[in-house]
Amino acid sequence: MTKKAKILATRQFPKNVLDRLYQDYDVTINPSLNPMSPEDVIEKSKGMDGIICDPTCLFDPELVAALDDSVKIITTFSVGYDHLNVDAIKGRGIALGNTPDVLTDATADITLLCMLGASRMAYSAGQALRRGDWKSWSPIEFLGTHMSGKKLAILGMGRIGEAVARRAKGFDMQIHYHNRRQVEARGLEDATYHSELGSLLAEAEFLSINCPLTPNTHHLINEAAINQLPDGAVLVNTARGPIVDDSAVINALKSGKLAAAGLDVFEGEPDFNKGYLDLKNVFLLPHIGSATHETRDQMGFKCLDNLDAFFSGQPVPNPI
Ligand code: DGY
């Protein structure tokens, strides 16, 4: 009988994923519901052949340098990989995998929820009901911004951006996007491509951020960018928190430059700028874009597919 490869799981993963992991591998798992500290990752990965991590586990150059030579593959339970220093990991000859495609629909669904939740004041209206402050139907209370038929500007037309665009077309929205290159996606032939960010922002009655976090996109949506939006725009971020400058967003929400914001991700999460909590025109979620049972199982299975292929000498099917 061949020896099972040793895998460190830095988090608790869904049951269906763990069942398959334990069946095929010799598993060391973080017993806690909290992320592992870098020291623990270094210590517990000694003698491991591979690691399954998630976006809370920061593989910076220091941690990567301290990893045991035994570690040959890291697969992250996420499509985003801004928490992984790819150069440092590859420099050590460690294979890398992620989980593209399977979370596209769930994340696009949450983006539409944020667009509607923010623009229709779902948070403050719902709170009023729960507090007992809903006294009567009123012609002038709980008014939001109309979404159907508006211009939706998508920053980053990858898989998730395209899925957001397709959904938004169901709301008769006119799709505009900025991307490194024009895309030829089916069903989006009438979308308007903007090669310059400024030209996209000028059209953005709704702005949806769907690009990865990179050094180029860090704080890309800052005060100057927000000033280029039409007055009363709605901002939605379901990608990564640090793409927006929170102070600039909060100021714009206070001044009315932004009518509302729907945010599923935050700089420094799970901590976040508490200035958002004083605002009624925000719809806030705790990074649940991919949080459905179905999607999280599929993400785990993609990680397992990456491990299975690697340990049977095949190319990693979802390489970074
Ligand atoms: C990802 O996969 O990058 C997501 O942010 C997790 O939901």
Coordinates of N, CA and C in Angstrom, one line a residue, residues 10-11 13 35 38 41 51-64 67 74-89 96-99 103 212-215 239-240 242 269 287 299 303 320:
T10 N -5.3 24.4 7.1 CA -5.1 25.5 8.0 C -6.5 25.9 8.6
R11 N -7.6 25.4 8.0 CA -8.9 25.8 8.5 C -9.8 24.5 8.6
F13 N -12.9 22.9 7.1 CA -13.5 23.0 5.8 C -14.9 22.3 5.8
P35 N -8.5 31.4 12.3 CA -7.3 31.1 11.4 C -6.1 30.8 12.2
P38 N 0.8 32.6 11.8 CA 1.9 32.3 11.0 C 2.9 31.3 11.7
V41 N 1.5 27.9 11.4 CA 1.6 27.3 10.1 C 3.0 26.8 9.9
I51 N -0.3 21.8 1.7 CA -1.1 22.6 2.5 C -2.4 23.1 1.8
I52 N -3.5 22.9 2.5 CA -4.7 23.6 2.0 C -4.9 24.8 2.9
C53 N -4.9 26.0 2.4 CA -5.1 27.2 3.2 C -6.3 28.0 2.7
D54 N -6.6 29.1 3.2 CA -7.7 30.0 2.7 C -7.2 31.4 2.8
P55 N -8.1 32.4 2.4 CA -7.6 33.8 2.2 C -7.1 34.4 3.6
T56 N -7.4 33.8 4.7 CA -7.0 34.4 6.0 C -5.6 34.0 6.3
C57 N -5.0 33.2 5.5 CA -3.6 32.7 5.8 C -2.6 33.4 4.9
L58 N -1.9 34.3 5.5 CA -1.0 35.2 4.7 C 0.4 34.5 4.5
F59 N 0.6 34.1 3.2 CA 2.0 33.5 2.9 C 2.9 34.6 2.4
D60 N 3.4 35.4 3.3 CA 4.3 36.5 2.9 C 5.7 35.9 2.7
P61 N 6.7 36.6 2.2 CA 8.0 36.0 1.9 C 8.6 35.4 3.2
E62 N 8.4 36.0 4.4 CA 9.0 35.5 5.6 C 8.5 34.1 5.9
L63 N 7.2 34.0 5.8 CA 6.6 32.7 6.1 C 7.0 31.7 5.1
V64 N 7.0 32.1 3.8 CA 7.4 31.1 2.8 C 8.8 30.6 3.0
L67 N 9.1 27.9 5.6 CA 8.3 26.6 5.4 C 9.3 25.5 5.3
I74 N 0.8 24.1 -2.4 CA -0.1 24.8 -1.6 C -1.3 25.0 -2.5
T75 N -2.5 24.7 -2.0 CA -3.7 25.0 -2.7 C -4.6 25.8 -1.8
T76 N -5.1 27.0 -2.4 CA -5.9 27.9 -1.6 C -7.4 27.7 -1.9
F77 N -8.2 27.7 -0.8 CA -9.6 27.5 -0.9 C -10.2 28.9 -1.2
S78 N -9.9 29.4 -2.4 CA -10.3 30.7 -2.9 C -9.9 30.9 -4.3
V79 N -10.6 31.8 -5.0 CA -10.1 32.1 -6.3 C -9.0 33.2 -6.2
G80 N -9.3 34.2 -5.3 CA -8.3 35.3 -5.1 C -7.0 34.7 -4.4
Y81 N -5.9 35.3 -4.8 CA -4.7 34.8 -4.2 C -3.7 36.0 -3.8
D82 N -4.3 37.1 -3.4 CA -3.5 38.2 -3.0 C -2.9 38.0 -1.6
H83 N -3.3 36.9 -0.9 CA -2.7 36.5 0.4 C -1.5 35.7 0.2
L84 N -1.2 35.3 -1.1 CA -0.1 34.4 -1.3 C 1.0 35.2 -2.1
N85 N 2.2 35.1 -1.6 CA 3.3 35.7 -2.4 C 3.8 34.7 -3.4
V86 N 3.2 34.9 -4.6 CA 3.4 33.9 -5.6 C 4.9 33.7 -6.0
D87 N 5.6 34.8 -6.1 CA 7.0 34.7 -6.5 C 7.8 34.0 -5.5
A88 N 7.6 34.3 -4.2 CA 8.3 33.6 -3.1 C 8.0 32.1 -3.1
I89 N 6.7 31.8 -3.3 CA 6.3 30.4 -3.3 C 6.9 29.6 -4.5
L96 N 1.3 25.6 -6.9 CA 0.3 26.5 -6.4 C -1.1 26.2 -7.1
G97 N -2.1 26.1 -6.4 CA -3.4 26.0 -7.0 C -4.5 26.8 -6.3
N98 N -5.6 27.1 -7.0 CA -6.7 27.8 -6.5 C -8.0 27.2 -7.0
T99 N -9.1 28.0 -6.8 CA -10.4 27.4 -7.1 C -11.3 28.3 -8.0
L103 N -17.0 29.6 -7.9 CA -17.7 30.6 -7.1 C -18.1 31.8 -7.9
P212 N -9.2 41.8 -9.4 CA -8.4 41.3 -8.3 C -7.6 42.5 -7.6
L213 N -7.2 42.2 -6.3 CA -6.4 43.1 -5.6 C -4.9 42.9 -6.0
T214 N -4.3 43.9 -6.6 CA -2.9 43.9 -7.0 C -2.3 45.2 -6.5
P215 N -1.0 45.3 -6.6 CA -0.4 46.7 -6.3 C -1.0 47.8 -7.2
A239 N -15.1 42.3 -4.3 CA -13.9 41.8 -4.7 C -12.9 41.7 -3.5
R240 N -12.2 42.8 -3.2 CA -11.3 42.9 -2.1 C -11.3 44.3 -1.5
P242 N -9.2 46.3 0.1 CA -8.2 47.4 -0.1 C -8.3 48.1 -1.5
E269 N -10.1 43.2 7.0 CA -11.1 42.4 7.6 C -10.5 41.2 8.4
H287 N -18.1 39.3 4.0 CA -17.3 38.5 3.0 C -18.0 37.2 2.8
M299 N -15.6 24.4 -4.0 CA -14.2 25.0 -3.8 C -13.3 24.0 -3.2
C303 N -9.8 22.1 -4.6 CA -8.5 22.0 -3.8 C -8.0 20.5 -3.9
I320 N -2.1 28.4 -10.2 CA -1.9 29.9 -10.2 C -0.6 30.2 -10.9

